[in-house]
PDB file of C-alpha atoms in Angstrom:
ATOM      1  CA  MET A   1      14.911 -14.046  60.304  1.00 48.00           C
ATOM      2  CA  SER A   2      14.889 -17.803  60.044  1.00 58.00           C
ATOM      3  CA  GLN A   3      11.081 -17.958  59.787  1.00 61.00           C
ATOM      4  CA  GLN A   4      11.103 -15.307  57.053  1.00 62.00           C
ATOM      5  CA  SER A   5      13.682 -17.297  55.107  1.00 65.00           C
ATOM      6  CA  ASN A   6      11.618 -20.473  55.437  1.00 64.00           C
ATOM      7  CA  LYS A   7       8.506 -18.658  54.204  1.00 65.00           C
ATOM      8  CA  THR A   8      10.450 -17.310  51.226  1.00 70.00           C
ATOM      9  CA  LEU A   9      11.740 -20.782  50.368  1.00 67.00           C
ATOM     10  CA  LEU A  10       8.260 -22.283  50.672  1.00 70.00           C
ATOM     11  CA  THR A  11       6.819 -19.550  48.456  1.00 73.00           C
ATOM     12  CA  ARG A  12       9.484 -20.155  45.833  1.00 75.00           C
ATOM     13  CA  ALA A  13       8.898 -23.916  45.992  1.00 74.00           C
ATOM     14  CA  ARG A  14       5.127 -23.432  45.495  1.00 78.00           C
ATOM     15  CA  LYS A  15       5.691 -21.085  42.566  1.00 77.00           C
ATOM     16  CA  LYS A  16       8.113 -23.580  41.010  1.00 80.00           C
ATOM     17  CA  LYS A  17       5.599 -26.421  41.405  1.00 83.00           C
ATOM     18  CA  ILE A  18       2.823 -24.304  39.874  1.00 84.00           C
ATOM     19  CA  ARG A  19       5.072 -23.272  36.993  1.00 85.00           C
ATOM     20  CA  ASN A  20       6.112 -26.882  36.358  1.00 84.00           C
ATOM     21  CA  ALA A  21       2.487 -28.017  36.478  1.00 85.00           C
ATOM     22  CA  LEU A  22       1.449 -25.336  33.965  1.00 88.00           C
ATOM     23  CA  LEU A  23       4.333 -26.257  31.675  1.00 89.00           C
ATOM     24  CA  PHE A  24       3.372 -29.934  31.895  1.00 89.00           C
ATOM     25  CA  VAL A  25      -0.264 -29.160  31.028  1.00 90.00           C
ATOM     26  CA  LEU A  26       0.836 -26.935  28.140  1.00 91.00           C
ATOM     27  CA  SER A  27       3.235 -29.576  26.815  1.00 89.00           C
ATOM     28  CA  LEU A  28       0.577 -32.279  27.112  1.00 88.00           C
ATOM     29  CA  SER A  29      -1.940 -30.093  25.273  1.00 89.00           C
ATOM     30  CA  LEU A  30       0.478 -29.328  22.451  1.00 89.00           C
ATOM     31  CA  PHE A  31       1.382 -33.016  22.187  1.00 86.00           C
ATOM     32  CA  ALA A  32      -2.306 -33.952  21.969  1.00 85.00           C
ATOM     33  CA  LEU A  33      -2.947 -31.317  19.280  1.00 87.00           C
ATOM     34  CA  TYR A  34       0.082 -32.498  17.294  1.00 85.00           C
ATOM     35  CA  PHE A  35      -0.641 -36.218  17.642  1.00 85.00           C
ATOM     36  CA  PHE A  36      -4.417 -36.020  17.083  1.00 86.00           C
ATOM     37  CA  PRO A  37      -4.283 -36.074  13.239  1.00 85.00           C
ATOM     38  CA  PHE A  38      -2.116 -39.220  13.298  1.00 86.00           C
ATOM     39  CA  ILE A  39      -4.556 -40.968  15.646  1.00 87.00           C
ATOM     40  CA  LEU A  40      -7.418 -39.887  13.384  1.00 86.00           C
ATOM     41  CA  VAL A  41      -5.723 -41.352  10.313  1.00 86.00           C
ATOM     42  CA  LEU A  42      -4.965 -44.605  12.151  1.00 87.00           C
ATOM     43  CA  ILE A  43      -8.537 -45.008  13.421  1.00 88.00           C
ATOM     44  CA  ASN A  44     -10.137 -44.279  10.047  1.00 85.00           C
ATOM     45  CA  SER A  45      -7.799 -46.688   8.284  1.00 85.00           C
ATOM     46  CA  PHE A  46      -9.828 -49.561   9.827  1.00 86.00           C
ATOM     47  CA  LYS A  47     -13.254 -48.168   8.803  1.00 84.00           C
ATOM     48  CA  ASP A  48     -15.220 -48.341   5.555  1.00 80.00           C
ATOM     49  CA  ARG A  49     -16.115 -45.250   3.555  1.00 77.00           C
ATOM     50  CA  LEU A  50     -19.626 -44.795   4.991  1.00 76.00           C
ATOM     51  CA  ASP A  51     -18.385 -44.915   8.579  1.00 78.00           C
ATOM     52  CA  ILE A  52     -15.658 -42.370   7.787  1.00 78.00           C
ATOM     53  CA  VAL A  53     -18.074 -39.955   6.128  1.00 76.00           C
ATOM     54  CA  SER A  54     -20.778 -40.335   8.801  1.00 78.00           C
ATOM     55  CA  ASN A  55     -18.495 -39.876  11.824  1.00 79.00           C
ATOM     56  CA  PRO A  56     -14.734 -39.650  11.292  1.00 78.00           C
ATOM     57  CA  LEU A  57     -14.100 -39.141  15.029  1.00 79.00           C
ATOM     58  CA  ALA A  58     -15.795 -42.361  16.157  1.00 79.00           C
ATOM     59  CA  LEU A  59     -14.060 -45.670  16.737  1.00 80.00           C
ATOM     60  CA  PRO A  60     -14.663 -48.386  14.115  1.00 80.00           C
ATOM     61  CA  SER A  61     -17.732 -50.556  14.711  1.00 77.00           C
ATOM     62  CA  THR A  62     -15.712 -53.508  13.396  1.00 77.00           C
ATOM     63  CA  TRP A  63     -11.938 -53.502  13.063  1.00 80.00           C
ATOM     64  CA  SER A  64     -10.968 -54.729   9.605  1.00 80.00           C
ATOM     65  CA  PHE A  65      -7.676 -54.940   7.692  1.00 84.00           C
ATOM     66  CA  ASP A  66      -9.418 -54.910   4.299  1.00 84.00           C
ATOM     67  CA  ASN A  67      -8.299 -51.322   3.690  1.00 85.00           C
ATOM     68  CA  TYR A  68      -4.662 -52.285   4.240  1.00 88.00           C
ATOM     69  CA  ILE A  69      -4.920 -55.225   1.847  1.00 88.00           C
ATOM     70  CA  GLU A  70      -6.529 -53.034  -0.810  1.00 86.00           C
ATOM     71  CA  ALA A  71      -4.000 -50.232  -0.247  1.00 86.00           C
ATOM     72  CA  TYR A  72      -1.066 -52.650  -0.440  1.00 87.00           C
ATOM     73  CA  GLN A  73      -2.286 -54.018  -3.763  1.00 86.00           C
ATOM     74  CA  THR A  74      -3.445 -50.740  -5.296  1.00 84.00           C
ATOM     75  CA  MET A  75      -0.272 -48.874  -4.419  1.00 84.00           C
ATOM     76  CA  ASN A  76       1.943 -51.745  -5.568  1.00 86.00           C
ATOM     77  CA  PHE A  77       3.532 -51.051  -2.224  1.00 86.00           C
ATOM     78  CA  MET A  78       6.752 -53.062  -2.478  1.00 89.00           C
ATOM     79  CA  SER A  79       7.677 -51.493  -5.819  1.00 88.00           C
ATOM     80  CA  ALA A  80       6.862 -47.995  -4.526  1.00 89.00           C
ATOM     81  CA  LEU A  81       8.793 -48.688  -1.308  1.00 89.00           C
ATOM     82  CA  TRP A  82      11.874 -49.803  -3.238  1.00 91.00           C
ATOM     83  CA  ASN A  83      11.684 -46.727  -5.490  1.00 91.00           C
ATOM     84  CA  SER A  84      11.404 -44.412  -2.482  1.00 91.00           C
ATOM     85  CA  ILE A  85      14.293 -46.098  -0.648  1.00 91.00           C
ATOM     86  CA  LEU A  86      16.501 -46.036  -3.755  1.00 93.00           C
ATOM     87  CA  VAL A  87      15.758 -42.423  -4.658  1.00 93.00           C
ATOM     88  CA  THR A  88      16.074 -41.166  -1.068  1.00 93.00           C
ATOM     89  CA  THR A  89      19.265 -43.075  -0.220  1.00 93.00           C
ATOM     90  CA  VAL A  90      21.183 -42.290  -3.394  1.00 95.00           C
ATOM     91  CA  SER A  91      20.031 -38.657  -3.474  1.00 94.00           C
ATOM     92  CA  VAL A  92      21.070 -38.026   0.135  1.00 94.00           C
ATOM     93  CA  LEU A  93      24.463 -39.699  -0.439  1.00 95.00           C
ATOM     94  CA  LEU A  94      25.069 -37.563  -3.534  1.00 95.00           C
ATOM     95  CA  ILE A  95      24.108 -34.387  -1.678  1.00 94.00           C
ATOM     96  CA  ILE A  96      26.385 -35.247   1.269  1.00 94.00           C
ATOM     97  CA  VAL A  97      29.408 -36.096  -0.908  1.00 93.00           C
ATOM     98  CA  PHE A  98      29.206 -33.193  -3.359  1.00 93.00           C
ATOM     99  CA  SER A  99      28.099 -30.488  -0.912  1.00 92.00           C
ATOM    100  CA  SER A 100      30.785 -31.341   1.676  1.00 91.00           C
ATOM    101  CA  MET A 101      33.541 -31.349  -0.940  1.00 91.00           C
ATOM    102  CA  PHE A 102      32.212 -28.164  -2.538  1.00 90.00           C
ATOM    103  CA  ALA A 103      32.028 -26.382   0.817  1.00 90.00           C
ATOM    104  CA  TYR A 104      35.583 -27.493   1.647  1.00 89.00           C
ATOM    105  CA  PHE A 105      36.782 -26.087  -1.665  1.00 88.00           C
ATOM    106  CA  LEU A 106      35.017 -22.753  -1.089  1.00 87.00           C
ATOM    107  CA  VAL A 107      36.461 -22.407   2.426  1.00 86.00           C
ATOM    108  CA  ARG A 108      40.045 -23.546   1.956  1.00 84.00           C
ATOM    109  CA  TRP A 109      40.826 -22.193  -1.536  1.00 82.00           C
ATOM    110  CA  LYS A 110      40.985 -18.416  -1.140  1.00 79.00           C
ATOM    111  CA  TRP A 111      40.004 -17.509  -4.686  1.00 80.00           C
ATOM    112  CA  LYS A 112      38.101 -14.269  -5.245  1.00 79.00           C
ATOM    113  CA  VAL A 113      35.547 -16.007  -7.438  1.00 83.00           C
ATOM    114  CA  ASN A 114      34.673 -18.355  -4.556  1.00 81.00           C
ATOM    115  CA  GLY A 115      32.943 -15.531  -2.713  1.00 80.00           C
ATOM    116  CA  TRP A 116      30.710 -14.839  -5.704  1.00 86.00           C
ATOM    117  CA  ILE A 117      29.998 -18.532  -6.144  1.00 84.00           C
ATOM    118  CA  PHE A 118      28.922 -18.770  -2.508  1.00 84.00           C
ATOM    119  CA  VAL A 119      26.647 -15.719  -2.878  1.00 84.00           C
ATOM    120  CA  LEU A 120      25.025 -17.202  -5.997  1.00 85.00           C
ATOM    121  CA  LEU A 121      24.590 -20.490  -4.156  1.00 84.00           C
ATOM    122  CA  ILE A 122      22.720 -18.758  -1.326  1.00 82.00           C
ATOM    123  CA  ALA A 123      20.677 -16.696  -3.802  1.00 83.00           C
ATOM    124  CA  SER A 124      19.547 -19.883  -5.555  1.00 81.00           C
ATOM    125  CA  MET A 125      17.829 -21.009  -2.347  1.00 82.00           C
ATOM    126  CA  ILE A 126      15.543 -17.965  -2.460  1.00 83.00           C
ATOM    127  CA  ILE A 127      13.956 -18.975  -5.783  1.00 81.00           C
ATOM    128  CA  PRO A 128      10.913 -21.229  -5.165  1.00 80.00           C
ATOM    129  CA  PHE A 129      10.680 -24.437  -7.142  1.00 79.00           C
ATOM    130  CA  GLN A 130       7.172 -23.511  -8.322  1.00 79.00           C
ATOM    131  CA  ALA A 131       8.696 -20.631 -10.314  1.00 80.00           C
ATOM    132  CA  LEU A 132      10.952 -23.070 -12.177  1.00 80.00           C
ATOM    133  CA  MET A 133       8.398 -25.842 -12.579  1.00 80.00           C
ATOM    134  CA  ILE A 134       7.025 -25.067 -16.052  1.00 80.00           C
ATOM    135  CA  PRO A 135      10.358 -24.340 -17.817  1.00 83.00           C
ATOM    136  CA  PHE A 136      11.880 -27.283 -15.942  1.00 80.00           C
ATOM    137  CA  VAL A 137       9.366 -29.752 -17.386  1.00 80.00           C
ATOM    138  CA  SER A 138       9.459 -28.134 -20.838  1.00 82.00           C
ATOM    139  CA  ILE A 139      13.250 -28.152 -21.254  1.00 83.00           C
ATOM    140  CA  TYR A 140      14.006 -31.566 -19.789  1.00 80.00           C
ATOM    141  CA  GLY A 141      10.910 -33.098 -21.404  1.00 80.00           C
ATOM    142  CA  ASN A 142      12.065 -31.970 -24.850  1.00 82.00           C
ATOM    143  CA  LEU A 143      15.483 -33.486 -24.128  1.00 81.00           C
ATOM    144  CA  GLY A 144      13.876 -36.806 -23.182  1.00 79.00           C
ATOM    145  CA  LEU A 145      15.346 -36.778 -19.677  1.00 78.00           C
ATOM    146  CA  LEU A 146      12.141 -37.342 -17.731  1.00 82.00           C
ATOM    147  CA  ASN A 147      10.617 -40.591 -16.418  1.00 81.00           C
ATOM    148  CA  SER A 148      13.865 -41.804 -14.886  1.00 83.00           C
ATOM    149  CA  LYS A 149      14.677 -42.413 -11.221  1.00 87.00           C
ATOM    150  CA  TRP A 150      18.332 -41.594 -11.909  1.00 88.00           C
ATOM    151  CA  MET A 151      17.480 -38.227 -13.408  1.00 87.00           C
ATOM    152  CA  LEU A 152      15.246 -37.565 -10.391  1.00 89.00           C
ATOM    153  CA  MET A 153      18.248 -38.201  -8.127  1.00 91.00           C
ATOM    154  CA  PHE A 154      20.275 -35.772 -10.235  1.00 89.00           C
ATOM    155  CA  PHE A 155      17.547 -33.139  -9.859  1.00 89.00           C
ATOM    156  CA  TYR A 156      17.467 -33.644  -6.082  1.00 92.00           C
ATOM    157  CA  LEU A 157      21.227 -33.152  -6.032  1.00 91.00           C
ATOM    158  CA  GLY A 158      20.835 -29.837  -7.817  1.00 87.00           C
ATOM    159  CA  PHE A 159      18.009 -28.574  -5.621  1.00 89.00           C
ATOM    160  CA  GLY A 160      19.565 -29.785  -2.356  1.00 89.00           C
ATOM    161  CA  LEU A 161      23.157 -28.730  -2.995  1.00 89.00           C
ATOM    162  CA  GLY A 162      22.688 -25.079  -1.986  1.00 87.00           C
ATOM    163  CA  LEU A 163      21.404 -25.548   1.568  1.00 88.00           C
ATOM    164  CA  ALA A 164      23.745 -28.445   2.358  1.00 91.00           C
ATOM    165  CA  THR A 165      26.793 -26.530   1.095  1.00 90.00           C
ATOM    166  CA  PHE A 166      25.752 -23.480   3.103  1.00 88.00           C
ATOM    167  CA  MET A 167      25.509 -25.580   6.291  1.00 88.00           C
ATOM    168  CA  TYR A 168      28.827 -27.350   5.674  1.00 90.00           C
ATOM    169  CA  HIS A 169      30.523 -24.042   4.824  1.00 87.00           C
ATOM    170  CA  GLY A 170      29.955 -22.544   8.266  1.00 84.00           C
ATOM    171  CA  PHE A 171      30.975 -25.752  10.028  1.00 85.00           C
ATOM    172  CA  ILE A 172      34.218 -26.237   8.065  1.00 86.00           C
ATOM    173  CA  LYS A 173      35.323 -22.677   8.855  1.00 85.00           C
ATOM    174  CA  SER A 174      35.447 -23.628  12.552  1.00 83.00           C
ATOM    175  CA  ILE A 175      37.860 -26.546  11.947  1.00 83.00           C
ATOM    176  CA  PRO A 176      41.505 -25.561  12.650  1.00 83.00           C
ATOM    177  CA  VAL A 177      43.686 -25.492   9.540  1.00 83.00           C
ATOM    178  CA  GLU A 178      46.614 -26.798  11.599  1.00 83.00           C
ATOM    179  CA  LEU A 179      45.066 -30.285  11.639  1.00 82.00           C
ATOM    180  CA  GLU A 180      45.107 -30.407   7.861  1.00 81.00           C
ATOM    181  CA  GLU A 181      48.628 -28.984   7.655  1.00 81.00           C
ATOM    182  CA  ALA A 182      49.856 -31.690  10.038  1.00 85.00           C
ATOM    183  CA  ALA A 183      48.279 -34.387   7.866  1.00 82.00           C
ATOM    184  CA  ILE A 184      49.866 -32.890   4.723  1.00 84.00           C
ATOM    185  CA  ILE A 185      53.282 -32.871   6.423  1.00 83.00           C
ATOM    186  CA  ASP A 186      52.761 -36.580   7.194  1.00 79.00           C
ATOM    187  CA  GLY A 187      52.335 -37.204   3.463  1.00 82.00           C
ATOM    188  CA  ALA A 188      48.557 -37.152   3.026  1.00 80.00           C
ATOM    189  CA  SER A 189      47.061 -35.771  -0.171  1.00 82.00           C
ATOM    190  CA  ARG A 190      44.292 -33.165  -0.218  1.00 83.00           C
ATOM    191  CA  PHE A 191      41.793 -35.903  -0.977  1.00 83.00           C
ATOM    192  CA  GLN A 192      42.975 -37.967   1.987  1.00 85.00           C
ATOM    193  CA  VAL A 193      43.038 -34.898   4.241  1.00 85.00           C
ATOM    194  CA  PHE A 194      39.393 -34.194   3.499  1.00 85.00           C
ATOM    195  CA  TRP A 195      38.021 -37.722   3.858  1.00 87.00           C
ATOM    196  CA  LYS A 196      40.218 -38.914   6.743  1.00 85.00           C
ATOM    197  CA  VAL A 197      40.650 -35.716   8.777  1.00 84.00           C
ATOM    198  CA  VAL A 198      37.963 -33.163   7.915  1.00 86.00           C
ATOM    199  CA  PHE A 199      34.919 -35.247   7.004  1.00 87.00           C
ATOM    200  CA  PRO A 200      34.865 -37.328  10.253  1.00 87.00           C
ATOM    201  CA  MET A 201      34.693 -34.033  12.147  1.00 87.00           C
ATOM    202  CA  LEU A 202      31.606 -33.062  10.135  1.00 86.00           C
ATOM    203  CA  LYS A 203      29.480 -35.847  11.632  1.00 84.00           C
ATOM    204  CA  PRO A 204      27.117 -33.566  13.655  1.00 82.00           C
ATOM    205  CA  ILE A 205      26.209 -31.365  10.695  1.00 86.00           C
ATOM    206  CA  THR A 206      26.080 -34.405   8.400  1.00 88.00           C
ATOM    207  CA  VAL A 207      23.461 -36.037  10.641  1.00 84.00           C
ATOM    208  CA  THR A 208      21.428 -32.824  10.584  1.00 84.00           C
ATOM    209  CA  ILE A 209      21.568 -32.641   6.785  1.00 88.00           C
ATOM    210  CA  VAL A 210      20.627 -36.315   6.490  1.00 88.00           C
ATOM    211  CA  ILE A 211      17.547 -35.753   8.672  1.00 84.00           C
ATOM    212  CA  LEU A 212      16.395 -32.721   6.678  1.00 85.00           C
ATOM    213  CA  ASP A 213      17.010 -34.291   3.273  1.00 90.00           C
ATOM    214  CA  VAL A 214      15.487 -37.684   4.113  1.00 89.00           C
ATOM    215  CA  LEU A 215      12.289 -35.999   5.314  1.00 86.00           C
ATOM    216  CA  TRP A 216      12.236 -33.730   2.266  1.00 90.00           C
ATOM    217  CA  ILE A 217      12.911 -36.360  -0.405  1.00 92.00           C
ATOM    218  CA  TRP A 218      10.854 -39.164   1.160  1.00 90.00           C
ATOM    219  CA  ASN A 219       7.743 -36.983   1.484  1.00 87.00           C
ATOM    220  CA  ASP A 220       8.176 -34.976  -1.724  1.00 89.00           C
ATOM    221  CA  PHE A 221       5.295 -35.211  -4.162  1.00 87.00           C
ATOM    222  CA  LEU A 222       5.644 -32.403  -6.692  1.00 86.00           C
ATOM    223  CA  LEU A 223       9.058 -33.125  -8.226  1.00 88.00           C
ATOM    224  CA  PRO A 224       8.505 -36.906  -8.620  1.00 89.00           C
ATOM    225  CA  ALA A 225       5.047 -36.174 -10.070  1.00 86.00           C
ATOM    226  CA  LEU A 226       6.704 -34.051 -12.764  1.00 86.00           C
ATOM    227  CA  VAL A 227       9.572 -36.435 -13.496  1.00 86.00           C
ATOM    228  CA  LEU A 228       8.241 -39.971 -12.978  1.00 84.00           C
ATOM    229  CA  VAL A 229       5.503 -40.704 -15.510  1.00 77.00           C
ATOM    230  CA  SER A 230       5.301 -44.512 -15.656  1.00 81.00           C
ATOM    231  CA  GLU A 231       3.630 -46.430 -12.828  1.00 79.00           C
ATOM    232  CA  GLY A 232       6.645 -48.680 -12.251  1.00 81.00           C
ATOM    233  CA  ASN A 233       8.841 -45.719 -11.271  1.00 85.00           C
ATOM    234  CA  ARG A 234       6.452 -44.067  -8.836  1.00 86.00           C
ATOM    235  CA  THR A 235       7.430 -43.465  -5.214  1.00 89.00           C
ATOM    236  CA  ILE A 236       5.202 -43.893  -2.145  1.00 89.00           C
ATOM    237  CA  PRO A 237       3.805 -40.304  -2.116  1.00 87.00           C
ATOM    238  CA  LEU A 238       2.811 -40.727  -5.771  1.00 87.00           C
ATOM    239  CA  SER A 239       1.245 -44.123  -5.092  1.00 85.00           C
ATOM    240  CA  THR A 240      -1.062 -42.690  -2.424  1.00 81.00           C
ATOM    241  CA  PHE A 241      -2.581 -40.500  -5.139  1.00 78.00           C
ATOM    242  CA  TYR A 242      -4.233 -43.585  -6.685  1.00 74.00           C
ATOM    243  CA  PHE A 243      -7.043 -43.385  -4.130  1.00 76.00           C
ATOM    244  CA  PHE A 244      -8.252 -39.927  -5.171  1.00 71.00           C
ATOM    245  CA  GLY A 245     -10.164 -39.756  -8.448  1.00 63.00           C
ATOM    246  CA  GLN A 246     -12.034 -36.956 -10.169  1.00 53.00           C
ATOM    247  CA  TYR A 247     -15.427 -37.925  -8.767  1.00 50.00           C
ATOM    248  CA  THR A 248     -14.742 -40.396  -5.957  1.00 59.00           C
ATOM    249  CA  SER A 249     -12.234 -40.825  -3.155  1.00 70.00           C
ATOM    250  CA  ALA A 250     -11.445 -44.105  -1.403  1.00 75.00           C
ATOM    251  CA  PHE A 251     -10.934 -42.643   2.061  1.00 79.00           C
ATOM    252  CA  GLY A 252     -10.433 -45.952   3.897  1.00 81.00           C
ATOM    253  CA  PRO A 253      -7.687 -47.359   1.641  1.00 84.00           C
ATOM    254  CA  ALA A 254      -6.173 -43.876   1.414  1.00 84.00           C
ATOM    255  CA  MET A 255      -5.840 -43.698   5.211  1.00 86.00           C
ATOM    256  CA  ALA A 256      -4.350 -47.194   5.240  1.00 87.00           C
ATOM    257  CA  GLY A 257      -1.939 -46.160   2.497  1.00 86.00           C
ATOM    258  CA  LEU A 258      -0.840 -43.154   4.535  1.00 85.00           C
ATOM    259  CA  VAL A 259      -0.164 -45.397   7.532  1.00 88.00           C
ATOM    260  CA  LEU A 260       1.885 -47.748   5.340  1.00 88.00           C
ATOM    261  CA  ALA A 261       3.806 -44.745   3.999  1.00 86.00           C
ATOM    262  CA  MET A 262       4.657 -43.582   7.532  1.00 85.00           C
ATOM    263  CA  ILE A 263       5.940 -46.939   8.783  1.00 86.00           C
ATOM    264  CA  PRO A 264       9.338 -46.938   6.957  1.00 85.00           C
ATOM    265  CA  ILE A 265      10.273 -43.423   8.083  1.00 82.00           C
ATOM    266  CA  ILE A 266       9.235 -44.251  11.678  1.00 83.00           C
ATOM    267  CA  ILE A 267      11.477 -47.334  11.573  1.00 83.00           C
ATOM    268  CA  PHE A 268      14.290 -45.147  10.235  1.00 79.00           C
ATOM    269  CA  PHE A 269      14.070 -42.826  13.237  1.00 77.00           C
ATOM    270  CA  ILE A 270      13.712 -45.675  15.736  1.00 77.00           C
ATOM    271  CA  PHE A 271      16.937 -47.328  14.570  1.00 74.00           C
ATOM    272  CA  LEU A 272      18.845 -44.050  14.246  1.00 70.00           C
ATOM    273  CA  GLN A 273      17.345 -42.322  17.289  1.00 67.00           C
ATOM    274  CA  LYS A 274      20.582 -42.193  19.280  1.00 69.00           C
ATOM    275  CA  GLN A 275      22.620 -40.949  16.316  1.00 64.00           C
ATOM    276  CA  VAL A 276      19.973 -38.359  15.430  1.00 62.00           C
ATOM    277  CA  ILE A 277      19.791 -36.924  18.987  1.00 62.00           C
ATOM    278  CA  LYS A 278      23.577 -37.032  19.408  1.00 62.00           C
ATOM    279  CA  GLY A 279      24.171 -35.326  16.080  1.00 56.00           C
ATOM    280  CA  VAL A 280      21.655 -32.566  16.751  1.00 55.00           C
ATOM    281  CA  MET A 281      23.062 -31.917  20.233  1.00 57.00           C
ATOM    282  CA  GLU A 282      26.683 -31.856  19.005  1.00 53.00           C
ATOM    283  CA  GLY A 283      25.691 -29.556  16.182  1.00 49.00           C
ATOM    284  CA  ALA A 284      23.972 -27.190  18.594  1.00 48.00           C
ATOM    285  CA  ILE A 285      26.979 -27.176  20.928  1.00 47.00           C
ATOM    286  CA  LYS A 286      29.364 -26.599  18.021  1.00 50.00           C
TER     287      LYS A 286
END
């Protein structure tokens, strides 16, 4: 009986090792497939156009930073970086503030119209932006409201409010009302109750919304391309479009520009890595 048990344990241990080895190989393969395009962009950013066209998979014959210098100057990188940081930061803050307050209002005020408002809010997320693109440009262009970073932030608020409110709505419903009633008994106003009691408890879902919206707004090309006309207002995704003309494409500087565009968002995740992981895990547990 003891020998049979030992054989069973050994068999299970071997199967577990084989399963772990297969999972490791699968994970490594998926990681390589995912990371390969980034490595390809990085390698080609140090090569000239002929080397890229002849063999994009080969290592550079000579490593040169000329593409980065040209990309930095052509993109007007510092101006584009400032525009992207300003638009992304202010837009995300506006979405967080207005969507959290709006969701709190829809949850705690038991008005019949609130249910219809919430349904319309969800329905608005189904409509693709491409369907609104032409009337959007026509109406706001005739009103003279285009070519402004501040109007672009306002547009991001409108397009991002639905999803953020929907996410906050479900999270706020799980917060006990008794906590707010206790704060009101202590003399706090509704405004103070929300910002000092409710909003700190929304940190996990707030981190999740920040991640989604930062990635969306930072990498967005279509909406800024429609709104921002002048070169001084252009964001980083718009600036990378300088390298692609009607008849020619500067592949080397374009690759270098893409690497420069990735650096700020990588730094963002490095500094906020602990908060990002903690927020996602708390949100999943909640």
